[in-house]
XYZ file of C-alpha atoms in Angstrom:
185
model
C -45.082 17.139 74.748
C -42.453 17.442 77.278
C -44.102 18.864 80.534
C -47.437 18.015 80.200
C -49.793 15.449 79.191
C -53.151 16.827 78.619
C -54.155 20.473 77.700
C -56.274 21.703 80.573
C -56.307 20.911 84.298
C -58.570 21.975 86.997
C -57.362 23.629 90.109
C -57.501 20.527 92.204
C -54.627 19.036 89.510
C -52.819 22.066 89.458
C -50.201 21.504 92.373
C -49.700 17.701 91.212
C -48.685 18.531 87.555
C -46.780 21.750 88.713
C -45.099 19.128 90.732
C -44.108 16.755 88.110
C -43.332 18.981 85.539
C -40.621 20.566 87.771
C -39.719 16.470 88.156
C -39.865 16.373 84.546
C -37.275 19.519 84.270
C -34.776 18.285 86.833
C -34.468 14.643 84.978
C -34.311 16.637 81.508
C -31.204 18.838 83.212
C -29.506 15.155 83.616
C -30.358 13.874 80.127
C -29.051 16.845 78.801
C -30.883 16.888 75.287
C -29.641 18.812 72.147
C -32.981 20.689 72.184
C -36.609 20.306 72.124
C -39.637 21.271 69.901
C -42.386 22.200 72.025
C -45.501 20.202 71.322
C -49.184 21.913 72.128
C -49.381 20.543 75.724
C -46.288 21.971 76.963
C -48.056 25.200 76.865
C -50.819 23.517 79.457
C -50.341 26.508 82.109
C -49.060 28.949 79.385
C -46.200 30.392 77.438
C -44.307 31.916 80.273
C -44.177 28.748 82.230
C -43.265 26.903 79.586
C -40.472 29.120 79.407
C -39.630 28.964 83.217
C -39.693 25.209 82.701
C -37.302 25.285 79.703
C -35.200 27.694 81.772
C -35.192 24.788 84.880
C -34.486 21.876 82.510
C -31.177 23.930 80.723
C -33.038 23.227 77.323
C -33.561 25.293 74.210
C -36.482 25.406 72.480
C -36.580 25.151 68.733
C -38.777 25.206 65.964
C -38.235 27.596 63.097
C -41.903 28.167 62.411
C -42.690 29.169 65.392
C -42.561 32.615 67.248
C -43.147 32.402 71.053
C -44.388 35.620 72.175
C -43.091 37.453 69.188
C -39.408 35.545 69.442
C -39.097 33.111 66.235
C -37.412 29.752 67.975
C -34.115 28.362 66.249
C -34.687 26.422 63.194
C -31.670 24.467 62.743
C -28.312 23.196 64.377
C -25.379 20.851 63.307
C -24.261 18.490 65.530
C -21.356 15.943 65.455
C -22.087 12.511 65.985
C -19.146 10.059 65.552
C -17.400 12.094 63.427
C -20.809 12.665 60.895
C -21.909 16.239 60.653
C -25.396 15.873 61.238
C -28.192 18.585 60.313
C -31.150 18.913 62.605
C -34.299 20.854 60.977
C -36.880 21.653 63.865
C -40.521 22.628 62.814
C -43.969 22.038 63.898
C -47.381 21.474 62.517
C -49.669 24.867 63.224
C -52.818 23.087 63.187
C -51.717 21.259 66.230
C -51.422 24.489 68.137
C -54.819 26.200 67.124
C -56.441 28.505 69.740
C -53.289 28.871 72.040
C -52.280 32.435 72.797
C -48.764 33.860 72.384
C -47.671 31.640 69.521
C -47.528 32.648 65.872
C -46.635 30.206 62.705
C -44.512 30.960 59.703
C -45.065 28.472 56.902
C -43.136 25.066 57.831
C -41.454 24.491 53.840
C -40.233 27.875 53.720
C -38.515 27.893 56.801
C -37.114 23.878 56.099
C -36.195 25.492 52.684
C -33.820 28.054 54.037
C -32.142 26.131 56.948
C -31.349 23.894 54.325
C -29.593 26.430 52.070
C -28.159 28.043 54.760
C -26.216 25.195 56.408
C -22.907 24.451 56.180
C -21.310 21.301 54.882
C -22.972 18.134 56.743
C -23.349 14.315 55.940
C -27.217 14.011 57.081
C -30.302 16.072 57.054
C -32.765 15.133 59.740
C -35.803 16.641 60.473
C -37.306 16.836 63.888
C -41.168 17.812 63.817
C -43.509 18.083 66.395
C -46.106 16.753 63.671
C -48.292 13.358 63.221
C -47.165 11.435 60.341
C -48.769 12.669 57.846
C -47.414 16.099 58.657
C -43.920 14.633 58.874
C -44.097 12.511 55.248
C -45.597 15.681 53.436
C -42.373 17.967 54.486
C -40.095 15.100 53.623
C -41.793 14.792 49.901
C -41.524 18.363 49.549
C -37.652 18.174 50.540
C -36.168 15.119 49.576
C -33.079 16.106 50.296
C -33.621 15.306 54.068
C -32.887 11.457 54.996
C -34.883 10.992 57.895
C -37.977 12.611 59.555
C -38.554 12.335 63.170
C -42.682 12.227 64.396
C -42.981 14.194 67.627
C -46.904 14.206 67.930
C -49.289 10.680 68.768
C -46.066 8.637 67.400
C -46.595 4.785 66.915
C -45.113 2.232 69.062
C -43.530 0.788 65.938
C -40.018 0.566 64.664
C -41.799 0.593 61.207
C -40.134 3.192 58.838
C -42.244 5.145 56.058
C -40.484 6.320 53.163
C -41.319 9.941 52.120
C -39.230 11.822 49.251
C -35.690 10.658 49.744
C -36.122 9.999 53.336
C -38.036 7.660 55.938
C -40.257 8.229 59.139
C -38.710 7.551 62.421
C -41.113 7.662 65.341
C -40.067 8.238 68.967
C -42.639 6.700 70.820
C -44.794 8.343 73.426
C -43.654 8.753 77.285
C -39.790 8.185 76.797
C -40.487 4.369 77.160
C -38.190 3.553 74.361
C -34.773 4.532 73.115
C -34.479 4.687 69.215
C -31.009 4.073 67.772
C -30.221 5.498 64.428
C -26.601 4.088 63.334
C -25.316 6.308 60.092
C -22.656 4.645 58.071
C-alpha cells in the first residue's frame, strides 16, 4: 500500500489525499525502488489513478498473478546486489482485493513456479508478496527453494523471522518507518 492508507475516502478528504499521494509519488522518484507490488489500498481512487501515480513516481508495478485492467503485471526480476544475482518474484494475495474493479488474479503458486523455472542463473531467491504472514509462509512451504519471503500486508514491527519451507520470512514494517538490511554471504 504505497499511496493510500484507507480503501475509501469521503469528498471532503479527497483533495488532501490526492495531494498526499502526489507527494508520496514525488518522494518515490527520489528513492528509485526496483519495483512495487500494488496493495489493495493503492486502488482507493481506482486503477486509472493508481496507474497515473505510478507514472509520476517512475516505478513499475510487479505482481505476476495480478492482471490490472487486463494486463498481467511482471512476475520476476533479477537484480545484482554486491556481486550476487538475486531473483525477486512478486505476487499478491487475491483475497485482499475482493470486490475491487479492474483486477483479476491467477494462482500465485503457478506463477511462482513458472518464474523460478524461467529464471536465469542466480544466487538467491526472494519472494516479494503483498500478502500477510500466513500467505507468505504458505508460498515458502510450497516452494522450498525460495530463500526469503517479504511480507507486504500488515507486517509486524519485529525483526523476528519465521522459518517456512526452505526459507524465512522478512517483514518490511509499516509506513516506511524502518529500513531492513539483508546481508548475503
